[in-house]
């Protein structure tokens, strides 16, 4: 009688495999690593491993004065630079009890919405690319260039605008800029149907995203998820409407908070796309208002050394990716004693521990891409 022993290796039913996804090259959305525990093709456990891009921005805030921290703040989410700056200056202005000129308020609102569309276009193009569809990203970059041109003209920067100042904006708008901005908005709006037809109308895209990565409303609240991801799960919350800042109170009739109930990858993409349409409408409303305003100042005159009075405040805004907050503590000096950043991506990415277990490895990229994060916004 002959006995033969056959090695079955990793094919044993009781064997789990640990798989590292990333860290990826920094030329993508950033360096993120996922540690997955697999049972065959199904994910049992998922742990986001962050910190590869950590730059210690919060400690650097404490060594810079209130003019210099704007430069640091606009870099953690490099797709939302103007909105990042905005939160800082709103916090400092609140500490100072400062009123900002009306022209600055409406111009800030306009540029914030243009920045929101720029952010969303990047994900509207890159998400189908991650699922194998290369065409939409070319359309997305064409539309981004339309808006980047007017943003660059007004600020001098393509990504890091450095246009906000405590008390208003760096300088007034160039002559004829409102007309060029209106033309750019019209051009982008005329071609946004590409994403409705080419992406949402694609049966392969819908098959890869419908019913995949369903995030419950309870998980949204538990992890502090916000922005389009939260609203895709039925959480009807938007700071522009619920705690209005800038000129959003006067834009209440134009502002639409887009929600879905499904909470899956498809719903998150649909929320992002519809929100882009609405942001273009808001931009047009701001352009109309700015055209009606009489000439006037765009900022407040500041002392040579700017010091915030002793105290603390929290300023939060509805950034393109979700709630962005700055907790500012001042001891009456020219630098913050403490400036704590609450970034949208940091909370949103934690939901992966809830979303990925039980799903297939093949669906991991679809779920990961639908969270629309920037790694610098996670690592800060």
C-alpha positions as YAML, in Angstrom:
chain: A
units: angstrom
residues:
- id: 1
  name: UNK
  ca: [0.00, 0.00, 0.00]
- id: 2
  name: UNK
  ca: [1.41, 3.40, -1.02]
- id: 3
  name: UNK
  ca: [0.46, 6.69, 0.69]
- id: 4
  name: UNK
  ca: [0.79, 10.00, -1.13]
- id: 5
  name: UNK
  ca: [0.69, 13.41, 0.64]
- id: 6
  name: UNK
  ca: [-0.47, 16.35, -1.48]
- id: 7
  name: UNK
  ca: [0.24, 19.94, -0.29]
- id: 8
  name: UNK
  ca: [-2.77, 22.18, -0.73]
- id: 9
  name: UNK
  ca: [-1.04, 25.38, 0.47]
- id: 10
  name: UNK
  ca: [-3.20, 28.49, 0.41]
- id: 11
  name: UNK
  ca: [-6.19, 26.64, -1.00]
- id: 12
  name: UNK
  ca: [-7.14, 25.34, 2.44]
- id: 13
  name: UNK
  ca: [-10.57, 26.60, 3.50]
- id: 14
  name: UNK
  ca: [-9.32, 27.81, 6.87]
- id: 15
  name: UNK
  ca: [-6.44, 29.82, 5.45]
- id: 16
  name: UNK
  ca: [-6.70, 33.64, 5.36]
- id: 17
  name: UNK
  ca: [-4.47, 35.80, 3.24]
- id: 18
  name: UNK
  ca: [-3.27, 39.26, 4.22]
- id: 19
  name: UNK
  ca: [-3.02, 41.54, 1.19]
- id: 20
  name: UNK
  ca: [-1.48, 45.02, 1.12]
- id: 21
  name: UNK
  ca: [-3.01, 47.45, -1.39]
- id: 22
  name: UNK
  ca: [-0.53, 50.32, -1.81]
- id: 23
  name: UNK
  ca: [1.07, 52.50, -0.79]
- id: 24
  name: UNK
  ca: [0.84, 53.96, -4.28]
- id: 25
  name: UNK
  ca: [2.98, 56.51, -6.06]
- id: 26
  name: UNK
  ca: [2.30, 60.12, -4.96]
- id: 27
  name: UNK
  ca: [1.40, 61.17, -8.51]
- id: 28
  name: UNK
  ca: [-2.03, 59.60, -7.90]
- id: 29
  name: UNK
  ca: [-4.50, 61.00, -5.32]
- id: 30
  name: UNK
  ca: [-1.80, 60.35, -2.70]
- id: 31
  name: UNK
  ca: [-0.13, 57.57, -0.74]
- id: 32
  name: UNK
  ca: [-2.71, 55.35, 0.96]
- id: 33
  name: UNK
  ca: [-2.28, 51.75, 2.07]
- id: 34
  name: UNK
  ca: [-5.06, 49.26, 2.72]
- id: 35
  name: UNK
  ca: [-4.40, 46.14, 4.76]
- id: 36
  name: UNK
  ca: [-6.95, 43.52, 3.74]
- id: 37
  name: UNK
  ca: [-7.62, 40.10, 5.23]
- id: 38
  name: UNK
  ca: [-9.08, 37.85, 2.53]
- id: 39
  name: UNK
  ca: [-10.98, 34.60, 2.54]
- id: 40
  name: UNK
  ca: [-10.59, 33.59, -1.08]
- id: 41
  name: UNK
  ca: [-11.95, 36.47, -3.14]
- id: 42
  name: UNK
  ca: [-13.95, 37.97, -0.29]
- id: 43
  name: UNK
  ca: [-12.68, 40.65, 2.09]
- id: 44
  name: UNK
  ca: [-13.04, 39.76, 5.77]
- id: 45
  name: UNK
  ca: [-11.33, 42.75, 7.36]
- id: 46
  name: UNK
  ca: [-10.04, 46.09, 6.06]
- id: 47
  name: UNK
  ca: [-7.76, 48.59, 7.76]
- id: 48
  name: UNK
  ca: [-6.76, 51.90, 6.14]
- id: 49
  name: UNK
  ca: [-3.12, 52.64, 7.03]
- id: 50
  name: UNK
  ca: [-2.51, 56.38, 6.82]
- id: 51
  name: UNK
  ca: [0.34, 58.76, 7.59]
- id: 52
  name: UNK
  ca: [2.63, 58.32, 4.58]
- id: 53
  name: UNK
  ca: [2.11, 61.96, 3.58]
- id: 54
  name: UNK
  ca: [1.89, 63.48, 7.06]
- id: 55
  name: UNK
  ca: [3.52, 66.92, 7.06]
- id: 56
  name: UNK
  ca: [2.58, 68.16, 10.52]
- id: 57
  name: UNK
  ca: [0.54, 71.08, 9.19]
- id: 58
  name: UNK
  ca: [-1.18, 71.69, 12.53]
- id: 59
  name: UNK
  ca: [2.16, 72.22, 14.31]
- id: 60
  name: UNK
  ca: [3.41, 74.41, 11.45]
- id: 61
  name: UNK
  ca: [0.33, 76.61, 11.94]
- id: 62
  name: UNK
  ca: [1.62, 77.49, 15.41]
- id: 63
  name: UNK
  ca: [4.89, 78.87, 14.01]
- id: 64
  name: UNK
  ca: [3.34, 81.08, 11.28]
- id: 65
  name: UNK
  ca: [1.40, 84.32, 11.61]
- id: 66
  name: UNK
  ca: [-2.19, 84.74, 10.47]
- id: 67
  name: UNK
  ca: [-1.16, 85.78, 6.96]
- id: 68
  name: UNK
  ca: [1.27, 82.90, 6.48]
- id: 69
  name: UNK
  ca: [-1.02, 80.08, 7.66]
- id: 70
  name: UNK
  ca: [-3.28, 80.66, 4.64]
- id: 71
  name: UNK
  ca: [-0.50, 79.22, 2.46]
- id: 72
  name: UNK
  ca: [-0.31, 76.08, 4.62]
- id: 73
  name: UNK
  ca: [-4.08, 75.67, 4.85]
- id: 74
  name: UNK
  ca: [-4.77, 75.61, 1.13]
- id: 75
  name: UNK
  ca: [-2.56, 72.55, 0.55]
- id: 76
  name: UNK
  ca: [-4.09, 69.70, 2.56]
- id: 77
  name: UNK
  ca: [-6.85, 69.18, -0.03]
- id: 78
  name: UNK
  ca: [-5.09, 70.37, -3.17]
- id: 79
  name: UNK
  ca: [-8.31, 70.12, -5.19]
- id: 80
  name: UNK
  ca: [-10.14, 72.53, -2.83]
- id: 81
  name: UNK
  ca: [-7.48, 75.14, -2.14]
- id: 82
  name: UNK
  ca: [-9.75, 78.19, -2.18]
- id: 83
  name: UNK
  ca: [-12.24, 76.56, 0.19]
- id: 84
  name: UNK
  ca: [-9.44, 75.55, 2.57]
- id: 85
  name: UNK
  ca: [-8.21, 79.15, 2.76]
- id: 86
  name: UNK
  ca: [-11.73, 80.36, 3.35]
- id: 87
  name: UNK
  ca: [-12.19, 78.43, 6.60]
- id: 88
  name: UNK
  ca: [-9.06, 79.96, 8.12]
- id: 89
  name: UNK
  ca: [-9.89, 83.57, 7.30]
- id: 90
  name: UNK
  ca: [-13.50, 83.15, 8.46]
- id: 91
  name: UNK
  ca: [-12.22, 81.89, 11.82]
- id: 92
  name: UNK
  ca: [-9.78, 84.78, 12.27]
- id: 93
  name: UNK
  ca: [-12.39, 87.34, 11.18]
- id: 94
  name: UNK
  ca: [-14.82, 85.91, 13.72]
- id: 95
  name: UNK
  ca: [-12.21, 86.27, 16.47]
- id: 96
  name: UNK
  ca: [-11.62, 89.88, 15.42]
- id: 97
  name: UNK
  ca: [-15.34, 90.67, 15.07]
- id: 98
  name: UNK
  ca: [-14.57, 91.92, 11.56]
- id: 99
  name: UNK
  ca: [-17.17, 92.74, 8.90]
- id: 100
  name: UNK
  ca: [-16.06, 91.96, 5.34]
- id: 101
  name: UNK
  ca: [-17.09, 94.24, 2.41]
- id: 102
  name: UNK
  ca: [-20.10, 93.02, 0.45]
- id: 103
  name: UNK
  ca: [-18.13, 92.70, -2.79]
- id: 104
  name: UNK
  ca: [-15.68, 90.39, -1.03]
- id: 105
  name: UNK
  ca: [-18.51, 88.25, 0.37]
- id: 106
  name: UNK
  ca: [-20.08, 87.66, -3.04]
- id: 107
  name: UNK
  ca: [-16.73, 87.17, -4.79]
- id: 108
  name: UNK
  ca: [-15.70, 84.61, -2.18]
- id: 109
  name: UNK
  ca: [-18.97, 82.75, -2.70]
- id: 110
  name: UNK
  ca: [-18.48, 82.75, -6.48]
- id: 111
  name: UNK
  ca: [-14.90, 81.48, -6.29]
- id: 112
  name: UNK
  ca: [-15.85, 78.83, -3.70]
- id: 113
  name: UNK
  ca: [-18.46, 77.41, -6.07]
- id: 114
  name: UNK
  ca: [-16.10, 77.47, -9.05]
- id: 115
  name: UNK
  ca: [-13.55, 75.65, -6.88]
- id: 116
  name: UNK
  ca: [-16.25, 73.10, -5.96]
- id: 117
  name: UNK
  ca: [-16.91, 72.35, -9.64]
- id: 118
  name: UNK
  ca: [-13.16, 72.03, -10.29]
- id: 119
  name: UNK
  ca: [-12.90, 69.51, -7.45]
- id: 120
  name: UNK
  ca: [-15.90, 67.49, -8.61]
- id: 121
  name: UNK
  ca: [-14.79, 67.40, -12.24]
- id: 122
  name: UNK
  ca: [-11.58, 65.69, -11.20]
- id: 123
  name: UNK
  ca: [-13.50, 62.85, -9.55]
- id: 124
  name: UNK
  ca: [-16.17, 62.72, -12.27]
- id: 125
  name: UNK
  ca: [-13.34, 61.97, -14.69]
- id: 126
  name: UNK
  ca: [-11.03, 59.85, -12.55]
- id: 127
  name: UNK
  ca: [-13.67, 57.53, -11.06]
- id: 128
  name: UNK
  ca: [-14.72, 56.01, -14.42]
- id: 129
  name: UNK
  ca: [-11.00, 55.77, -15.26]
- id: 130
  name: UNK
  ca: [-10.44, 53.62, -12.17]
- id: 131
  name: UNK
  ca: [-13.18, 51.31, -13.45]
- id: 132
  name: UNK
  ca: [-11.65, 51.01, -16.91]
- id: 133
  name: UNK
  ca: [-13.32, 53.88, -18.80]
- id: 134
  name: UNK
  ca: [-10.66, 56.26, -20.12]
- id: 135
  name: UNK
  ca: [-12.78, 58.70, -22.17]
- id: 136
  name: UNK
  ca: [-14.51, 60.72, -19.39]
- id: 137
  name: UNK
  ca: [-11.23, 61.96, -17.90]
- id: 138
  name: UNK
  ca: [-10.41, 63.82, -21.14]
- id: 139
  name: UNK
  ca: [-13.77, 65.59, -21.01]
- id: 140
  name: UNK
  ca: [-13.25, 66.39, -17.32]
- id: 141
  name: UNK
  ca: [-9.88, 68.00, -17.92]
- id: 142
  name: UNK
  ca: [-11.22, 70.05, -20.83]
- id: 143
  name: UNK
  ca: [-13.95, 71.49, -18.60]
- id: 144
  name: UNK
  ca: [-11.49, 72.02, -15.76]
- id: 145
  name: UNK
  ca: [-9.28, 74.07, -18.06]
- id: 146
  name: UNK
  ca: [-12.20, 76.40, -18.84]
- id: 147
  name: UNK
  ca: [-12.60, 77.19, -15.14]
- id: 148
  name: UNK
  ca: [-8.89, 77.04, -14.31]
- id: 149
  name: UNK
  ca: [-8.28, 79.81, -16.83]
- id: 150
  name: UNK
  ca: [-10.55, 82.29, -15.06]
- id: 151
  name: UNK
  ca: [-9.36, 81.20, -11.60]
- id: 152
  name: UNK
  ca: [-5.75, 81.67, -12.69]
- id: 153
  name: UNK
  ca: [-6.50, 85.08, -14.17]
- id: 154
  name: UNK
  ca: [-8.05, 86.38, -10.97]
- id: 155
  name: UNK
  ca: [-5.57, 84.88, -8.48]
- id: 156
  name: UNK
  ca: [-2.36, 84.09, -10.36]
- id: 157
  name: UNK
  ca: [-2.42, 80.43, -9.23]
- id: 158
  name: UNK
  ca: [-3.71, 77.28, -10.87]
- id: 159
  name: UNK
  ca: [-4.08, 75.10, -7.77]
- id: 160
  name: UNK
  ca: [-2.91, 77.06, -4.72]
- id: 161
  name: UNK
  ca: [-4.70, 80.34, -5.22]
- id: 162
  name: UNK
  ca: [-3.63, 82.27, -2.09]
- id: 163
  name: UNK
  ca: [-6.37, 84.78, -2.88]
- id: 164
  name: UNK
  ca: [-8.17, 84.97, 0.48]
- id: 165
  name: UNK
  ca: [-6.99, 87.49, 3.03]
- id: 166
  name: UNK
  ca: [-8.18, 88.24, 6.55]
- id: 167
  name: UNK
  ca: [-10.75, 90.96, 5.89]
- id: 168
  name: UNK
  ca: [-11.52, 90.09, 2.27]
- id: 169
  name: UNK
  ca: [-9.54, 89.18, -0.83]
- id: 170
  name: UNK
  ca: [-6.07, 89.97, -2.15]
- id: 171
  name: UNK
  ca: [-7.27, 92.42, -4.81]
- id: 172
  name: UNK
  ca: [-10.23, 93.37, -6.95]
- id: 173
  name: UNK
  ca: [-11.34, 91.45, -10.02]
- id: 174
  name: UNK
  ca: [-9.63, 92.25, -13.35]
- id: 175
  name: UNK
  ca: [-11.50, 94.41, -15.86]
- id: 176
  name: UNK
  ca: [-13.92, 92.32, -17.91]
- id: 177
  name: UNK
  ca: [-13.38, 89.24, -15.74]
- id: 178
  name: UNK
  ca: [-17.06, 88.79, -14.86]
- id: 179
  name: UNK
  ca: [-17.92, 88.37, -18.54]
- id: 180
  name: UNK
  ca: [-15.15, 85.84, -19.10]
- id: 181
  name: UNK
  ca: [-16.18, 83.91, -15.99]
- id: 182
  name: UNK
  ca: [-19.82, 83.84, -17.17]
- id: 183
  name: UNK
  ca: [-18.69, 82.51, -20.57]
- id: 184
  name: UNK
  ca: [-16.60, 79.77, -18.90]
- id: 185
  name: UNK
  ca: [-19.53, 78.69, -16.71]
- id: 186
  name: UNK
  ca: [-21.81, 78.56, -19.76]
- id: 187
  name: UNK
  ca: [-19.28, 76.49, -21.71]
- id: 188
  name: UNK
  ca: [-18.90, 73.96, -18.91]
- id: 189
  name: UNK
  ca: [-22.66, 73.71, -18.34]
- id: 190
  name: UNK
  ca: [-23.28, 73.08, -22.05]
- id: 191
  name: UNK
  ca: [-20.98, 70.04, -21.99]
- id: 192
  name: UNK
  ca: [-21.83, 68.51, -18.59]
- id: 193
  name: UNK
  ca: [-24.38, 66.22, -20.26]
- id: 194
  name: UNK
  ca: [-21.37, 64.13, -21.34]
- id: 195
  name: UNK
  ca: [-21.22, 62.68, -17.84]
- id: 196
  name: UNK
  ca: [-24.98, 62.00, -17.78]
- id: 197
  name: UNK
  ca: [-24.91, 60.23, -21.14]
- id: 198
  name: UNK
  ca: [-21.42, 58.76, -21.41]
- id: 199
  name: UNK
  ca: [-20.99, 57.62, -17.79]
- id: 200
  name: UNK
  ca: [-24.39, 57.24, -16.15]
- id: 201
  name: UNK
  ca: [-25.83, 55.92, -19.41]
- id: 202
  name: UNK
  ca: [-23.19, 53.20, -19.61]
- id: 203
  name: UNK
  ca: [-24.53, 49.81, -18.55]
- id: 204
  name: UNK
  ca: [-21.08, 48.54, -17.55]
- id: 205
  name: UNK
  ca: [-20.54, 51.51, -15.23]
- id: 206
  name: UNK
  ca: [-23.96, 51.03, -13.67]
- id: 207
  name: UNK
  ca: [-23.36, 47.30, -13.29]
- id: 208
  name: UNK
  ca: [-20.07, 47.93, -11.48]
- id: 209
  name: UNK
  ca: [-21.55, 50.53, -9.07]
- id: 210
  name: UNK
  ca: [-25.24, 49.82, -8.41]
- id: 211
  name: UNK
  ca: [-25.75, 48.05, -5.09]
- id: 212
  name: UNK
  ca: [-21.99, 48.00, -4.41]
- id: 213
  name: UNK
  ca: [-20.48, 49.47, -1.23]
- id: 214
  name: UNK
  ca: [-23.73, 50.41, 0.46]
- id: 215
  name: UNK
  ca: [-23.08, 52.81, 3.36]
- id: 216
  name: UNK
  ca: [-25.90, 53.00, 5.89]
- id: 217
  name: UNK
  ca: [-27.15, 56.22, 7.45]
- id: 218
  name: UNK
  ca: [-26.15, 54.89, 10.87]
- id: 219
  name: UNK
  ca: [-22.56, 54.33, 9.70]
- id: 220
  name: UNK
  ca: [-22.45, 57.88, 8.29]
- id: 221
  name: UNK
  ca: [-23.28, 59.28, 11.72]
- id: 222
  name: UNK
  ca: [-20.99, 56.86, 13.55]
- id: 223
  name: UNK
  ca: [-17.91, 57.75, 11.49]
- id: 224
  name: UNK
  ca: [-18.65, 61.46, 11.00]
- id: 225
  name: UNK
  ca: [-18.90, 61.09, 7.23]
- id: 226
  name: UNK
  ca: [-20.00, 64.26, 5.44]
- id: 227
  name: UNK
  ca: [-20.38, 65.87, 2.03]
- id: 228
  name: UNK
  ca: [-21.70, 64.10, -1.09]
- id: 229
  name: UNK
  ca: [-20.87, 60.68, 0.42]
- id: 230
  name: UNK
  ca: [-23.14, 61.30, 3.42]
- id: 231
  name: UNK
  ca: [-25.91, 62.81, 1.33]
- id: 232
  name: UNK
  ca: [-25.85, 59.76, -0.98]
- id: 233
  name: UNK
  ca: [-26.88, 57.73, 2.09]
- id: 234
  name: UNK
  ca: [-29.86, 59.95, 2.82]
- id: 235
  name: UNK
  ca: [-28.23, 62.29, 5.36]
- id: 236
  name: UNK
  ca: [-29.70, 65.67, 4.37]
- id: 237
  name: UNK
  ca: [-27.03, 67.99, 5.77]
- id: 238
  name: UNK
  ca: [-25.27, 70.89, 4.07]
- id: 239
  name: UNK
  ca: [-23.71, 73.78, 6.00]
- id: 240
  name: UNK
  ca: [-24.45, 76.20, 3.16]
- id: 241
  name: UNK
  ca: [-28.13, 75.76, 3.93]
- id: 242
  name: UNK
  ca: [-28.18, 74.65, 7.57]
- id: 243
  name: UNK
  ca: [-25.66, 77.17, 8.97]
- id: 244
  name: UNK
  ca: [-25.32, 79.72, 6.15]
- id: 245
  name: UNK
  ca: [-22.07, 81.64, 5.76]
- id: 246
  name: UNK
  ca: [-20.84, 84.04, 3.06]
- id: 247
  name: UNK
  ca: [-23.81, 84.85, 0.78]
- id: 248
  name: UNK
  ca: [-25.54, 81.45, 0.94]
- id: 249
  name: UNK
  ca: [-28.51, 82.75, 2.95]
- id: 250
  name: UNK
  ca: [-29.43, 85.01, 0.02]
- id: 251
  name: UNK
  ca: [-28.89, 82.11, -2.41]
- id: 252
  name: UNK
  ca: [-31.36, 79.82, -0.61]
- id: 253
  name: UNK
  ca: [-33.70, 79.65, -3.62]
- id: 254
  name: UNK
  ca: [-30.89, 78.60, -5.96]
- id: 255
  name: UNK
  ca: [-29.09, 76.21, -3.61]
- id: 256
  name: UNK
  ca: [-30.25, 72.60, -3.86]
- id: 257
  name: UNK
  ca: [-29.01, 69.94, -1.45]
- id: 258
  name: UNK
  ca: [-28.73, 66.77, -3.55]
- id: 259
  name: UNK
  ca: [-29.48, 63.52, -1.72]
- id: 260
  name: UNK
  ca: [-30.04, 59.85, -2.50]
- id: 261
  name: UNK
  ca: [-31.29, 56.97, -0.36]
- id: 262
  name: UNK
  ca: [-29.40, 54.01, -1.87]
- id: 263
  name: UNK
  ca: [-26.00, 54.80, -0.31]
- id: 264
  name: UNK
  ca: [-24.10, 52.81, -2.95]
- id: 265
  name: UNK
  ca: [-21.27, 53.77, -5.33]
- id: 266
  name: UNK
  ca: [-23.72, 54.84, -8.03]
- id: 267
  name: UNK
  ca: [-25.61, 57.13, -5.64]
- id: 268
  name: UNK
  ca: [-22.37, 58.80, -4.57]
- id: 269
  name: UNK
  ca: [-21.43, 59.51, -8.19]
- id: 270
  name: UNK
  ca: [-24.92, 60.84, -8.95]
- id: 271
  name: UNK
  ca: [-24.77, 63.20, -5.95]
- id: 272
  name: UNK
  ca: [-21.41, 64.52, -7.10]
- id: 273
  name: UNK
  ca: [-22.66, 65.12, -10.62]
- id: 274
  name: UNK
  ca: [-25.92, 66.83, -9.60]
- id: 275
  name: UNK
  ca: [-24.08, 68.99, -7.10]
- id: 276
  name: UNK
  ca: [-21.77, 70.14, -9.90]
- id: 277
  name: UNK
  ca: [-24.79, 71.27, -11.93]
- id: 278
  name: UNK
  ca: [-26.13, 73.21, -8.94]
- id: 279
  name: UNK
  ca: [-22.77, 74.84, -8.25]
- id: 280
  name: UNK
  ca: [-22.76, 76.22, -11.79]
- id: 281
  name: UNK
  ca: [-26.21, 77.69, -11.10]
- id: 282
  name: UNK
  ca: [-24.93, 79.24, -7.88]
- id: 283
  name: UNK
  ca: [-21.96, 80.69, -9.75]
- id: 284
  name: UNK
  ca: [-24.30, 82.35, -12.24]
- id: 285
  name: UNK
  ca: [-26.37, 83.80, -9.39]
- id: 286
  name: UNK
  ca: [-23.21, 85.25, -7.84]
- id: 287
  name: UNK
  ca: [-22.14, 86.72, -11.17]
- id: 288
  name: UNK
  ca: [-25.55, 88.39, -11.51]
- id: 289
  name: UNK
  ca: [-25.26, 89.88, -8.02]
- id: 290
  name: UNK
  ca: [-21.70, 91.11, -8.55]
- id: 291
  name: UNK
  ca: [-22.75, 92.83, -11.77]
- id: 292
  name: UNK
  ca: [-25.38, 94.77, -9.79]
- id: 293
  name: UNK
  ca: [-23.09, 95.88, -6.95]
- id: 294
  name: UNK
  ca: [-21.62, 99.38, -7.11]
- id: 295
  name: UNK
  ca: [-17.83, 99.78, -7.05]
- id: 296
  name: UNK
  ca: [-16.38, 99.42, -3.60]
- id: 297
  name: UNK
  ca: [-13.62, 97.93, -1.48]
- id: 298
  name: UNK
  ca: [-12.71, 94.26, -1.70]
- id: 299
  name: UNK
  ca: [-10.93, 94.04, 1.66]
- id: 300
  name: UNK
  ca: [-10.33, 95.75, 5.00]
- id: 301
  name: UNK
  ca: [-7.20, 97.67, 5.88]
- id: 302
  name: UNK
  ca: [-5.19, 95.68, 8.42]
- id: 303
  name: UNK
  ca: [-2.48, 96.66, 10.88]
- id: 304
  name: UNK
  ca: [1.11, 95.78, 9.99]
- id: 305
  name: UNK
  ca: [1.13, 93.08, 12.70]
- id: 306
  name: UNK
  ca: [-2.18, 91.21, 12.92]
- id: 307
  name: UNK
  ca: [-3.03, 89.72, 16.32]
- id: 308
  name: UNK
  ca: [-6.23, 87.86, 17.17]
- id: 309
  name: UNK
  ca: [-7.64, 88.58, 20.64]
- id: 310
  name: UNK
  ca: [-7.37, 85.92, 23.33]
- id: 311
  name: UNK
  ca: [-10.06, 83.27, 23.04]
- id: 312
  name: UNK
  ca: [-11.22, 80.36, 20.89]
- id: 313
  name: UNK
  ca: [-13.59, 79.80, 17.99]
- id: 314
  name: UNK
  ca: [-14.58, 77.06, 15.55]
- id: 315
  name: UNK
  ca: [-15.22, 77.89, 11.90]
- id: 316
  name: UNK
  ca: [-16.60, 75.17, 9.65]
- id: 317
  name: UNK
  ca: [-17.51, 75.27, 5.99]
- id: 318
  name: UNK
  ca: [-19.08, 72.95, 3.43]
- id: 319
  name: UNK
  ca: [-15.98, 72.07, 1.42]
- id: 320
  name: UNK
  ca: [-16.33, 70.14, -1.85]
- id: 321
  name: UNK
  ca: [-15.51, 66.82, -0.10]
- id: 322
  name: UNK
  ca: [-17.47, 67.52, 3.10]
- id: 323
  name: UNK
  ca: [-17.28, 69.41, 6.36]
- id: 324
  name: UNK
  ca: [-13.99, 71.23, 6.88]
- id: 325
  name: UNK
  ca: [-13.42, 72.85, 10.27]
- id: 326
  name: UNK
  ca: [-10.73, 74.90, 12.03]
- id: 327
  name: UNK
  ca: [-10.65, 75.16, 15.81]
- id: 328
  name: UNK
  ca: [-8.62, 78.29, 16.55]
- id: 329
  name: UNK
  ca: [-7.19, 79.07, 19.99]
- id: 330
  name: UNK
  ca: [-5.45, 82.44, 20.44]
- id: 331
  name: UNK
  ca: [-3.38, 83.81, 23.32]
- id: 332
  name: UNK
  ca: [-3.42, 87.29, 21.81]
- id: 333
  name: UNK
  ca: [-0.25, 86.80, 19.76]
- id: 334
  name: UNK
  ca: [0.40, 87.12, 16.03]
- id: 335
  name: UNK
  ca: [0.48, 83.31, 15.67]
- id: 336
  name: UNK
  ca: [-2.24, 80.81, 16.66]
- id: 337
  name: UNK
  ca: [-1.70, 79.08, 19.98]
- id: 338
  name: UNK
  ca: [-3.50, 76.09, 18.44]
- id: 339
  name: UNK
  ca: [-5.19, 75.51, 15.09]
- id: 340
  name: UNK
  ca: [-6.85, 72.10, 14.89]
- id: 341
  name: UNK
  ca: [-7.99, 70.96, 11.46]
- id: 342
  name: UNK
  ca: [-11.05, 68.76, 10.98]
- id: 343
  name: UNK
  ca: [-10.77, 67.57, 7.39]
- id: 344
  name: UNK
  ca: [-13.50, 65.83, 5.42]
- id: 345
  name: UNK
  ca: [-11.37, 63.03, 3.93]
- id: 346
  name: UNK
  ca: [-9.98, 61.93, 7.31]
- id: 347
  name: UNK
  ca: [-13.44, 60.97, 8.57]
- id: 348
  name: UNK
  ca: [-14.78, 59.75, 5.24]
- id: 349
  name: UNK
  ca: [-11.96, 57.24, 4.69]
- id: 350
  name: UNK
  ca: [-12.63, 55.57, 8.07]
- id: 351
  name: UNK
  ca: [-15.87, 54.24, 6.62]
- id: 352
  name: UNK
  ca: [-13.81, 51.74, 4.59]
- id: 353
  name: UNK
  ca: [-13.61, 49.53, 7.69]
- id: 354
  name: UNK
  ca: [-17.40, 49.30, 7.43]
- id: 355
  name: UNK
  ca: [-17.78, 49.20, 3.66]
- id: 356
  name: UNK
  ca: [-15.17, 46.68, 2.52]
- id: 357
  name: UNK
  ca: [-15.74, 43.59, 4.76]
- id: 358
  name: UNK
  ca: [-18.00, 41.09, 2.99]
- id: 359
  name: UNK
  ca: [-17.34, 42.48, -0.49]
- id: 360
  name: UNK
  ca: [-15.29, 40.98, -3.32]
- id: 361
  name: UNK
  ca: [-11.75, 42.11, -4.10]
- id: 362
  name: UNK
  ca: [-12.98, 43.02, -7.60]
- id: 363
  name: UNK
  ca: [-15.37, 45.57, -6.06]
- id: 364
  name: UNK
  ca: [-12.74, 47.14, -3.79]
- id: 365
  name: UNK
  ca: [-11.55, 49.69, -6.38]
- id: 366
  name: UNK
  ca: [-15.14, 50.73, -7.14]
- id: 367
  name: UNK
  ca: [-15.82, 51.32, -3.44]
- id: 368
  name: UNK
  ca: [-12.49, 53.02, -2.74]
- id: 369
  name: UNK
  ca: [-12.84, 55.41, -5.68]
- id: 370
  name: UNK
  ca: [-16.42, 56.34, -4.75]
- id: 371
  name: UNK
  ca: [-15.27, 57.88, -1.44]
- id: 372
  name: UNK
  ca: [-13.72, 60.82, -3.38]
- id: 373
  name: UNK
  ca: [-10.83, 61.54, -1.02]
- id: 374
  name: UNK
  ca: [-7.52, 63.38, -1.22]
- id: 375
  name: UNK
  ca: [-4.78, 61.75, 0.85]
- id: 376
  name: UNK
  ca: [-3.24, 65.07, 1.91]
- id: 377
  name: UNK
  ca: [-6.63, 65.83, 3.44]
- id: 378
  name: UNK
  ca: [-6.38, 62.60, 5.44]
- id: 379
  name: UNK
  ca: [-2.79, 62.94, 6.66]
- id: 380
  name: UNK
  ca: [-2.77, 66.75, 7.17]
...
